[in-house]
Amino acid sequence: AFSDTRYEGLVRQIQRRAGAAIHSIDGATAARSLTARALILHDPADRQVPFSHGEALAKAWGGATLHATPGLGHRRLLYDGQVVTRIAEHLTR
């Protein structure tokens, strides 16, 4: 897991690159210009970010694949062996 300091640094970097506050960034709009392959992981029952956001991002991002991670919530997917395997497979293709 990210430490609070690392998380805050990541947020600052994203905001600096986007030129906007992180909560005002529309990922789907930003993704329309992206073509690199991407793997989007999202729990359909995520209580922090609605699954519809992941769906919109995957639809807007031409090279993206959405992979549902039911039961893993917003952060537990980072520690799930099957998810780690899926990420490794994606990266080695």
PDB file of N, CA and C in Angstrom:
ATOM      1  N   ALA A   1       0.841  -1.190   0.000  1.00  0.00           N
ATOM      2  CA  ALA A   1       0.000   0.000   0.000  1.00  0.00           C
ATOM      3  C   ALA A   1       0.876   1.239   0.000  1.00  0.00           C
ATOM      4  N   PHE A   2       0.344   2.296  -0.552  1.00  0.00           N
ATOM      5  CA  PHE A   2       1.039   3.575  -0.544  1.00  0.00           C
ATOM      6  C   PHE A   2       1.009   4.174   0.844  1.00  0.00           C
ATOM      7  N   SER A   3       2.107   4.792   1.228  1.00  0.00           N
ATOM      8  CA  SER A   3       2.093   5.586   2.454  1.00  0.00           C
ATOM      9  C   SER A   3       1.317   6.864   2.145  1.00  0.00           C
ATOM     10  N   ASP A   4       0.872   7.556   3.179  1.00  0.00           N
ATOM     11  CA  ASP A   4       0.159   8.820   2.966  1.00  0.00           C
ATOM     12  C   ASP A   4       1.016   9.806   2.186  1.00  0.00           C
ATOM     13  N   THR A   5       2.298   9.855   2.499  1.00  0.00           N
ATOM     14  CA  THR A   5       3.208  10.782   1.816  1.00  0.00           C
ATOM     15  C   THR A   5       3.316  10.450   0.334  1.00  0.00           C
ATOM     16  N   ARG A   6       3.464   9.160   0.019  1.00  0.00           N
ATOM     17  CA  ARG A   6       3.564   8.747  -1.390  1.00  0.00           C
ATOM     18  C   ARG A   6       2.253   9.019  -2.125  1.00  0.00           C
ATOM     19  N   TYR A   7       1.121   8.736  -1.471  1.00  0.00           N
ATOM     20  CA  TYR A   7      -0.187   8.989  -2.078  1.00  0.00           C
ATOM     21  C   TYR A   7      -0.351  10.476  -2.384  1.00  0.00           C
ATOM     22  N   GLU A   8      -0.039  11.323  -1.420  1.00  0.00           N
ATOM     23  CA  GLU A   8      -0.171  12.771  -1.614  1.00  0.00           C
ATOM     24  C   GLU A   8       0.744  13.256  -2.733  1.00  0.00           C
ATOM     25  N   GLY A   9       1.949  12.693  -2.827  1.00  0.00           N
ATOM     26  CA  GLY A   9       2.859  13.046  -3.910  1.00  0.00           C
ATOM     27  C   GLY A   9       2.305  12.645  -5.264  1.00  0.00           C
ATOM     28  N   LEU A  10       1.699  11.476  -5.340  1.00  0.00           N
ATOM     29  CA  LEU A  10       1.089  11.014  -6.588  1.00  0.00           C
ATOM     30  C   LEU A  10      -0.049  11.939  -7.002  1.00  0.00           C
ATOM     31  N   VAL A  11      -0.894  12.300  -6.050  1.00  0.00           N
ATOM     32  CA  VAL A  11      -2.005  13.210  -6.339  1.00  0.00           C
ATOM     33  C   VAL A  11      -1.472  14.549  -6.845  1.00  0.00           C
ATOM     34  N   ARG A  12      -0.446  15.086  -6.189  1.00  0.00           N
ATOM     35  CA  ARG A  12       0.138  16.370  -6.633  1.00  0.00           C
ATOM     36  C   ARG A  12       0.675  16.261  -8.054  1.00  0.00           C
ATOM     37  N   GLN A  13       1.333  15.142  -8.366  1.00  0.00           N
ATOM     38  CA  GLN A  13       1.883  14.961  -9.704  1.00  0.00           C
ATOM     39  C   GLN A  13       0.774  14.890 -10.752  1.00  0.00           C
ATOM     40  N   ILE A  14      -0.282  14.165 -10.468  1.00  0.00           N
ATOM     41  CA  ILE A  14      -1.413  14.075 -11.400  1.00  0.00           C
ATOM     42  C   ILE A  14      -2.032  15.448 -11.608  1.00  0.00           C
ATOM     43  N   GLN A  15      -2.243  16.178 -10.534  1.00  0.00           N
ATOM     44  CA  GLN A  15      -2.847  17.510 -10.632  1.00  0.00           C
ATOM     45  C   GLN A  15      -1.947  18.458 -11.435  1.00  0.00           C
ATOM     46  N   ARG A  16      -0.643  18.376 -11.223  1.00  0.00           N
ATOM     47  CA  ARG A  16       0.295  19.244 -11.951  1.00  0.00           C
ATOM     48  C   ARG A  16       0.229  18.930 -13.447  1.00  0.00           C
ATOM     49  N   ARG A  17       0.243  17.649 -13.789  1.00  0.00           N
ATOM     50  CA  ARG A  17       0.202  17.264 -15.213  1.00  0.00           C
ATOM     51  C   ARG A  17      -1.126  17.611 -15.866  1.00  0.00           C
ATOM     52  N   ALA A  18      -2.215  17.451 -15.116  1.00  0.00           N
ATOM     53  CA  ALA A  18      -3.546  17.727 -15.669  1.00  0.00           C
ATOM     54  C   ALA A  18      -3.893  19.205 -15.630  1.00  0.00           C
ATOM     55  N   GLY A  19      -3.211  19.942 -14.764  1.00  0.00           N
ATOM     56  CA  GLY A  19      -3.523  21.360 -14.627  1.00  0.00           C
ATOM     57  C   GLY A  19      -4.867  21.595 -13.964  1.00  0.00           C
ATOM     58  N   ALA A  20      -5.295  20.650 -13.123  1.00  0.00           N
ATOM     59  CA  ALA A  20      -6.600  20.751 -12.465  1.00  0.00           C
ATOM     60  C   ALA A  20      -6.589  19.946 -11.178  1.00  0.00           C
ATOM     61  N   ALA A  21      -7.521  20.267 -10.291  1.00  0.00           N
ATOM     62  CA  ALA A  21      -7.689  19.502  -9.058  1.00  0.00           C
ATOM     63  C   ALA A  21      -8.107  18.078  -9.421  1.00  0.00           C
ATOM     64  N   ILE A  22      -7.615  17.111  -8.686  1.00  0.00           N
ATOM     65  CA  ILE A  22      -7.848  15.704  -9.028  1.00  0.00           C
ATOM     66  C   ILE A  22      -9.336  15.351  -9.101  1.00  0.00           C
ATOM     67  N   HIS A  23     -10.141  15.950  -8.262  1.00  0.00           N
ATOM     68  CA  HIS A  23     -11.574  15.621  -8.265  1.00  0.00           C
ATOM     69  C   HIS A  23     -12.325  16.228  -9.445  1.00  0.00           C
ATOM     70  N   SER A  24     -11.676  17.142 -10.157  1.00  0.00           N
ATOM     71  CA  SER A  24     -12.344  17.749 -11.311  1.00  0.00           C
ATOM     72  C   SER A  24     -11.903  17.128 -12.636  1.00  0.00           C
ATOM     73  N   ILE A  25     -10.982  16.164 -12.579  1.00  0.00           N
ATOM     74  CA  ILE A  25     -10.484  15.528 -13.800  1.00  0.00           C
ATOM     75  C   ILE A  25     -11.477  14.460 -14.248  1.00  0.00           C
ATOM     76  N   ASP A  26     -11.892  14.537 -15.495  1.00  0.00           N
ATOM     77  CA  ASP A  26     -12.791  13.531 -16.067  1.00  0.00           C
ATOM     78  C   ASP A  26     -11.939  12.520 -16.830  1.00  0.00           C
ATOM     79  N   GLY A  27     -11.776  11.353 -16.234  1.00  0.00           N
ATOM     80  CA  GLY A  27     -10.909  10.333 -16.818  1.00  0.00           C
ATOM     81  C   GLY A  27     -11.322   9.919 -18.218  1.00  0.00           C
ATOM     82  N   ALA A  28     -12.614   9.769 -18.451  1.00  0.00           N
ATOM     83  CA  ALA A  28     -13.082   9.336 -19.773  1.00  0.00           C
ATOM     84  C   ALA A  28     -12.748  10.375 -20.836  1.00  0.00           C
ATOM     85  N   THR A  29     -12.892  11.640 -20.511  1.00  0.00           N
ATOM     86  CA  THR A  29     -12.552  12.694 -21.467  1.00  0.00           C
ATOM     87  C   THR A  29     -11.058  12.674 -21.755  1.00  0.00           C
ATOM     88  N   ALA A  30     -10.258  12.565 -20.717  1.00  0.00           N
ATOM     89  CA  ALA A  30      -8.804  12.528 -20.884  1.00  0.00           C
ATOM     90  C   ALA A  30      -8.373  11.290 -21.663  1.00  0.00           C
ATOM     91  N   ALA A  31      -9.058  10.171 -21.485  1.00  0.00           N
ATOM     92  CA  ALA A  31      -8.671   8.904 -22.109  1.00  0.00           C
ATOM     93  C   ALA A  31      -8.914   8.871 -23.608  1.00  0.00           C
ATOM     94  N   ARG A  32      -9.756   9.742 -24.112  1.00  0.00           N
ATOM     95  CA  ARG A  32     -10.074   9.714 -25.550  1.00  0.00           C
ATOM     96  C   ARG A  32      -8.840   9.866 -26.434  1.00  0.00           C
ATOM     97  N   SER A  33      -7.809  10.521 -25.918  1.00  0.00           N
ATOM     98  CA  SER A  33      -6.610  10.735 -26.725  1.00  0.00           C
ATOM     99  C   SER A  33      -5.567   9.641 -26.516  1.00  0.00           C
ATOM    100  N   LEU A  34      -5.848   8.663 -25.677  1.00  0.00           N
ATOM    101  CA  LEU A  34      -4.880   7.616 -25.366  1.00  0.00           C
ATOM    102  C   LEU A  34      -5.062   6.410 -26.285  1.00  0.00           C
ATOM    103  N   THR A  35      -3.948   5.835 -26.693  1.00  0.00           N
ATOM    104  CA  THR A  35      -4.021   4.668 -27.577  1.00  0.00           C
ATOM    105  C   THR A  35      -3.226   3.480 -27.042  1.00  0.00           C
ATOM    106  N   ALA A  36      -2.403   3.693 -26.032  1.00  0.00           N
ATOM    107  CA  ALA A  36      -1.615   2.601 -25.469  1.00  0.00           C
ATOM    108  C   ALA A  36      -2.530   1.544 -24.864  1.00  0.00           C
ATOM    109  N   ARG A  37      -2.064   0.293 -24.876  1.00  0.00           N
ATOM    110  CA  ARG A  37      -2.835  -0.765 -24.228  1.00  0.00           C
ATOM    111  C   ARG A  37      -2.929  -0.461 -22.739  1.00  0.00           C
ATOM    112  N   ALA A  38      -4.060  -0.755 -22.160  1.00  0.00           N
ATOM    113  CA  ALA A  38      -4.255  -0.533 -20.729  1.00  0.00           C
ATOM    114  C   ALA A  38      -5.163  -1.617 -20.173  1.00  0.00           C
ATOM    115  N   LEU A  39      -4.951  -1.941 -18.922  1.00  0.00           N
ATOM    116  CA  LEU A  39      -5.803  -2.888 -18.210  1.00  0.00           C
ATOM    117  C   LEU A  39      -6.452  -2.110 -17.073  1.00  0.00           C
ATOM    118  N   ILE A  40      -7.756  -2.010 -17.108  1.00  0.00           N
ATOM    119  CA  ILE A  40      -8.499  -1.298 -16.073  1.00  0.00           C
ATOM    120  C   ILE A  40      -9.145  -2.345 -15.176  1.00  0.00           C
ATOM    121  N   LEU A  41      -8.826  -2.297 -13.899  1.00  0.00           N
ATOM    122  CA  LEU A  41      -9.333  -3.244 -12.913  1.00  0.00           C
ATOM    123  C   LEU A  41     -10.323  -2.521 -12.025  1.00  0.00           C
ATOM    124  N   HIS A  42     -11.508  -3.118 -11.851  1.00  0.00           N
ATOM    125  CA  HIS A  42     -12.532  -2.416 -11.066  1.00  0.00           C
ATOM    126  C   HIS A  42     -13.539  -3.413 -10.499  1.00  0.00           C
ATOM    127  N   ASP A  43     -13.858  -3.242  -9.231  1.00  0.00           N
ATOM    128  CA  ASP A  43     -14.875  -4.069  -8.582  1.00  0.00           C
ATOM    129  C   ASP A  43     -16.250  -3.476  -8.897  1.00  0.00           C
ATOM    130  N   PRO A  44     -17.167  -4.270  -9.451  1.00  0.00           N
ATOM    131  CA  PRO A  44     -18.508  -3.754  -9.749  1.00  0.00           C
ATOM    132  C   PRO A  44     -19.225  -3.181  -8.525  1.00  0.00           C
ATOM    133  N   ALA A  45     -18.841  -3.613  -7.322  1.00  0.00           N
ATOM    134  CA  ALA A  45     -19.489  -3.118  -6.099  1.00  0.00           C
ATOM    135  C   ALA A  45     -18.607  -2.109  -5.350  1.00  0.00           C
ATOM    136  N   ASP A  46     -17.610  -1.545  -6.020  1.00  0.00           N
ATOM    137  CA  ASP A  46     -16.718  -0.554  -5.405  1.00  0.00           C
ATOM    138  C   ASP A  46     -17.564   0.566  -4.794  1.00  0.00           C
ATOM    139  N   ARG A  47     -17.340   0.837  -3.509  1.00  0.00           N
ATOM    140  CA  ARG A  47     -18.116   1.874  -2.824  1.00  0.00           C
ATOM    141  C   ARG A  47     -17.498   3.262  -2.961  1.00  0.00           C
ATOM    142  N   GLN A  48     -16.253   3.332  -3.411  1.00  0.00           N
ATOM    143  CA  GLN A  48     -15.590   4.631  -3.545  1.00  0.00           C
ATOM    144  C   GLN A  48     -15.741   5.225  -4.939  1.00  0.00           C
ATOM    145  N   VAL A  49     -15.644   4.387  -5.958  1.00  0.00           N
ATOM    146  CA  VAL A  49     -15.753   4.846  -7.342  1.00  0.00           C
ATOM    147  C   VAL A  49     -16.721   3.912  -8.058  1.00  0.00           C
ATOM    148  N   PRO A  50     -17.809   4.436  -8.597  1.00  0.00           N
ATOM    149  CA  PRO A  50     -18.792   3.578  -9.275  1.00  0.00           C
ATOM    150  C   PRO A  50     -18.177   2.820 -10.458  1.00  0.00           C
ATOM    151  N   PHE A  51     -18.628   1.586 -10.643  1.00  0.00           N
ATOM    152  CA  PHE A  51     -18.145   0.754 -11.749  1.00  0.00           C
ATOM    153  C   PHE A  51     -18.385   1.443 -13.088  1.00  0.00           C
ATOM    154  N   SER A  52     -19.428   2.236 -13.174  1.00  0.00           N
ATOM    155  CA  SER A  52     -19.723   2.950 -14.423  1.00  0.00           C
ATOM    156  C   SER A  52     -18.568   3.855 -14.839  1.00  0.00           C
ATOM    157  N   HIS A  53     -17.785   4.337 -13.879  1.00  0.00           N
ATOM    158  CA  HIS A  53     -16.613   5.157 -14.215  1.00  0.00           C
ATOM    159  C   HIS A  53     -15.565   4.306 -14.934  1.00  0.00           C
ATOM    160  N   GLY A  54     -15.346   3.098 -14.444  1.00  0.00           N
ATOM    161  CA  GLY A  54     -14.408   2.187 -15.106  1.00  0.00           C
ATOM    162  C   GLY A  54     -14.886   1.814 -16.500  1.00  0.00           C
ATOM    163  N   GLU A  55     -16.184   1.586 -16.629  1.00  0.00           N
ATOM    164  CA  GLU A  55     -16.754   1.261 -17.939  1.00  0.00           C
ATOM    165  C   GLU A  55     -16.571   2.419 -18.919  1.00  0.00           C
ATOM    166  N   ALA A  56     -16.840   3.637 -18.456  1.00  0.00           N
ATOM    167  CA  ALA A  56     -16.694   4.811 -19.320  1.00  0.00           C
ATOM    168  C   ALA A  56     -15.237   5.012 -19.725  1.00  0.00           C
ATOM    169  N   LEU A  57     -14.341   4.797 -18.791  1.00  0.00           N
ATOM    170  CA  LEU A  57     -12.916   4.944 -19.081  1.00  0.00           C
ATOM    171  C   LEU A  57     -12.480   3.925 -20.134  1.00  0.00           C
ATOM    172  N   ALA A  58     -12.884   2.680 -19.952  1.00  0.00           N
ATOM    173  CA  ALA A  58     -12.518   1.625 -20.907  1.00  0.00           C
ATOM    174  C   ALA A  58     -13.111   1.891 -22.290  1.00  0.00           C
ATOM    175  N   LYS A  59     -14.320   2.401 -22.319  1.00  0.00           N
ATOM    176  CA  LYS A  59     -14.975   2.687 -23.602  1.00  0.00           C
ATOM    177  C   LYS A  59     -14.271   3.839 -24.328  1.00  0.00           C
ATOM    178  N   ALA A  60     -13.861   4.857 -23.582  1.00  0.00           N
ATOM    179  CA  ALA A  60     -13.223   6.023 -24.187  1.00  0.00           C
ATOM    180  C   ALA A  60     -11.782   5.743 -24.606  1.00  0.00           C
ATOM    181  N   TRP A  61     -11.117   4.837 -23.910  1.00  0.00           N
ATOM    182  CA  TRP A  61      -9.696   4.551 -24.140  1.00  0.00           C
ATOM    183  C   TRP A  61      -9.604   3.431 -25.156  1.00  0.00           C
ATOM    184  N   GLY A  62      -9.211   3.736 -26.353  1.00  0.00           N
ATOM    185  CA  GLY A  62      -9.199   2.782 -27.449  1.00  0.00           C
ATOM    186  C   GLY A  62      -8.430   1.502 -27.196  1.00  0.00           C
ATOM    187  N   GLY A  63      -7.357   1.534 -26.434  1.00  0.00           N
ATOM    188  CA  GLY A  63      -6.544   0.348 -26.203  1.00  0.00           C
ATOM    189  C   GLY A  63      -6.775  -0.308 -24.857  1.00  0.00           C
ATOM    190  N   ALA A  64      -7.879   0.019 -24.206  1.00  0.00           N
ATOM    191  CA  ALA A  64      -8.110  -0.472 -22.843  1.00  0.00           C
ATOM    192  C   ALA A  64      -9.013  -1.700 -22.801  1.00  0.00           C
ATOM    193  N   THR A  65      -8.761  -2.517 -21.793  1.00  0.00           N
ATOM    194  CA  THR A  65      -9.604  -3.664 -21.476  1.00  0.00           C
ATOM    195  C   THR A  65     -10.052  -3.510 -20.031  1.00  0.00           C
ATOM    196  N   LEU A  66     -11.335  -3.674 -19.785  1.00  0.00           N
ATOM    197  CA  LEU A  66     -11.875  -3.604 -18.431  1.00  0.00           C
ATOM    198  C   LEU A  66     -11.981  -5.019 -17.877  1.00  0.00           C
ATOM    199  N   HIS A  67     -11.427  -5.218 -16.693  1.00  0.00           N
ATOM    200  CA  HIS A  67     -11.479  -6.514 -16.019  1.00  0.00           C
ATOM    201  C   HIS A  67     -12.175  -6.316 -14.674  1.00  0.00           C
ATOM    202  N   ALA A  68     -13.328  -6.934 -14.510  1.00  0.00           N
ATOM    203  CA  ALA A  68     -14.069  -6.820 -13.252  1.00  0.00           C
ATOM    204  C   ALA A  68     -13.385  -7.649 -12.169  1.00  0.00           C
ATOM    205  N   THR A  69     -13.322  -7.093 -10.970  1.00  0.00           N
ATOM    206  CA  THR A  69     -12.695  -7.761  -9.826  1.00  0.00           C
ATOM    207  C   THR A  69     -13.695  -7.844  -8.679  1.00  0.00           C
ATOM    208  N   PRO A  70     -14.762  -8.630  -8.845  1.00  0.00           N
ATOM    209  CA  PRO A  70     -15.812  -8.682  -7.827  1.00  0.00           C
ATOM    210  C   PRO A  70     -15.309  -9.106  -6.449  1.00  0.00           C
ATOM    211  N   GLY A  71     -15.809  -8.418  -5.446  1.00  0.00           N
ATOM    212  CA  GLY A  71     -15.505  -8.759  -4.069  1.00  0.00           C
ATOM    213  C   GLY A  71     -14.202  -8.183  -3.537  1.00  0.00           C
ATOM    214  N   LEU A  72     -13.474  -7.439  -4.369  1.00  0.00           N
ATOM    215  CA  LEU A  72     -12.173  -6.931  -3.931  1.00  0.00           C
ATOM    216  C   LEU A  72     -12.196  -5.457  -3.540  1.00  0.00           C
ATOM    217  N   GLY A  73     -13.307  -4.800  -3.715  1.00  0.00           N
ATOM    218  CA  GLY A  73     -13.401  -3.411  -3.293  1.00  0.00           C
ATOM    219  C   GLY A  73     -12.447  -2.513  -4.054  1.00  0.00           C
ATOM    220  N   HIS A  74     -12.155  -1.372  -3.454  1.00  0.00           N
ATOM    221  CA  HIS A  74     -11.356  -0.350  -4.124  1.00  0.00           C
ATOM    222  C   HIS A  74      -9.854  -0.616  -4.031  1.00  0.00           C
ATOM    223  N   ARG A  75      -9.399  -1.238  -2.942  1.00  0.00           N
ATOM    224  CA  ARG A  75      -7.950  -1.404  -2.763  1.00  0.00           C
ATOM    225  C   ARG A  75      -7.477  -2.840  -2.562  1.00  0.00           C
ATOM    226  N   ARG A  76      -8.358  -3.755  -2.131  1.00  0.00           N
ATOM    227  CA  ARG A  76      -7.908  -5.122  -1.879  1.00  0.00           C
ATOM    228  C   ARG A  76      -7.395  -5.805  -3.134  1.00  0.00           C
ATOM    229  N   LEU A  77      -7.794  -5.330  -4.298  1.00  0.00           N
ATOM    230  CA  LEU A  77      -7.332  -5.943  -5.537  1.00  0.00           C
ATOM    231  C   LEU A  77      -5.816  -5.851  -5.674  1.00  0.00           C
ATOM    232  N   LEU A  78      -5.194  -4.891  -5.001  1.00  0.00           N
ATOM    233  CA  LEU A  78      -3.739  -4.738  -5.060  1.00  0.00           C
ATOM    234  C   LEU A  78      -2.996  -5.923  -4.449  1.00  0.00           C
ATOM    235  N   TYR A  79      -3.693  -6.686  -3.618  1.00  0.00           N
ATOM    236  CA  TYR A  79      -3.064  -7.800  -2.898  1.00  0.00           C
ATOM    237  C   TYR A  79      -3.601  -9.160  -3.323  1.00  0.00           C
ATOM    238  N   ASP A  80      -4.438  -9.190  -4.329  1.00  0.00           N
ATOM    239  CA  ASP A  80      -5.067 -10.419  -4.775  1.00  0.00           C
ATOM    240  C   ASP A  80      -4.170 -11.143  -5.781  1.00  0.00           C
ATOM    241  N   GLY A  81      -3.857 -12.413  -5.511  1.00  0.00           N
ATOM    242  CA  GLY A  81      -2.972 -13.183  -6.376  1.00  0.00           C
ATOM    243  C   GLY A  81      -3.463 -13.298  -7.807  1.00  0.00           C
ATOM    244  N   GLN A  82      -4.759 -13.512  -8.010  1.00  0.00           N
ATOM    245  CA  GLN A  82      -5.295 -13.631  -9.364  1.00  0.00           C
ATOM    246  C   GLN A  82      -5.173 -12.314 -10.122  1.00  0.00           C
ATOM    247  N   VAL A  83      -5.369 -11.213  -9.415  1.00  0.00           N
ATOM    248  CA  VAL A  83      -5.237  -9.902 -10.055  1.00  0.00           C
ATOM    249  C   VAL A  83      -3.777  -9.658 -10.437  1.00  0.00           C
ATOM    250  N   VAL A  84      -2.861  -9.983  -9.548  1.00  0.00           N
ATOM    251  CA  VAL A  84      -1.435  -9.813  -9.838  1.00  0.00           C
ATOM    252  C   VAL A  84      -1.047 -10.651 -11.057  1.00  0.00           C
ATOM    253  N   THR A  85      -1.560 -11.871 -11.136  1.00  0.00           N
ATOM    254  CA  THR A  85      -1.294 -12.726 -12.297  1.00  0.00           C
ATOM    255  C   THR A  85      -1.853 -12.098 -13.563  1.00  0.00           C
ATOM    256  N   ARG A  86      -3.065 -11.574 -13.498  1.00  0.00           N
ATOM    257  CA  ARG A  86      -3.705 -10.925 -14.647  1.00  0.00           C
ATOM    258  C   ARG A  86      -2.880  -9.725 -15.118  1.00  0.00           C
ATOM    259  N   ILE A  87      -2.366  -8.952 -14.167  1.00  0.00           N
ATOM    260  CA  ILE A  87      -1.536  -7.786 -14.512  1.00  0.00           C
ATOM    261  C   ILE A  87      -0.236  -8.264 -15.184  1.00  0.00           C
ATOM    262  N   ALA A  88       0.392  -9.274 -14.620  1.00  0.00           N
ATOM    263  CA  ALA A  88       1.641  -9.808 -15.203  1.00  0.00           C
ATOM    264  C   ALA A  88       1.396 -10.301 -16.616  1.00  0.00           C
ATOM    265  N   GLU A  89       0.291 -10.998 -16.847  1.00  0.00           N
ATOM    266  CA  GLU A  89      -0.041 -11.480 -18.196  1.00  0.00           C
ATOM    267  C   GLU A  89      -0.227 -10.303 -19.148  1.00  0.00           C
ATOM    268  N   HIS A  90      -0.908  -9.275 -18.671  1.00  0.00           N
ATOM    269  CA  HIS A  90      -1.137  -8.093 -19.500  1.00  0.00           C
ATOM    270  C   HIS A  90       0.187  -7.432 -19.878  1.00  0.00           C
ATOM    271  N   LEU A  91       1.079  -7.326 -18.923  1.00  0.00           N
ATOM    272  CA  LEU A  91       2.357  -6.641 -19.154  1.00  0.00           C
ATOM    273  C   LEU A  91       3.303  -7.438 -20.041  1.00  0.00           C
ATOM    274  N   THR A  92       3.160  -8.752 -20.054  1.00  0.00           N
ATOM    275  CA  THR A  92       4.075  -9.569 -20.854  1.00  0.00           C
ATOM    276  C   THR A  92       3.549  -9.874 -22.244  1.00  0.00           C
ATOM    277  N   ARG A  93       2.335  -9.444 -22.550  1.00  0.00           N
ATOM    278  CA  ARG A  93       1.803  -9.626 -23.916  1.00  0.00           C
ATOM    279  C   ARG A  93       2.399  -8.647 -24.858  1.00  0.00           C
TER     280      ARG A  93
END
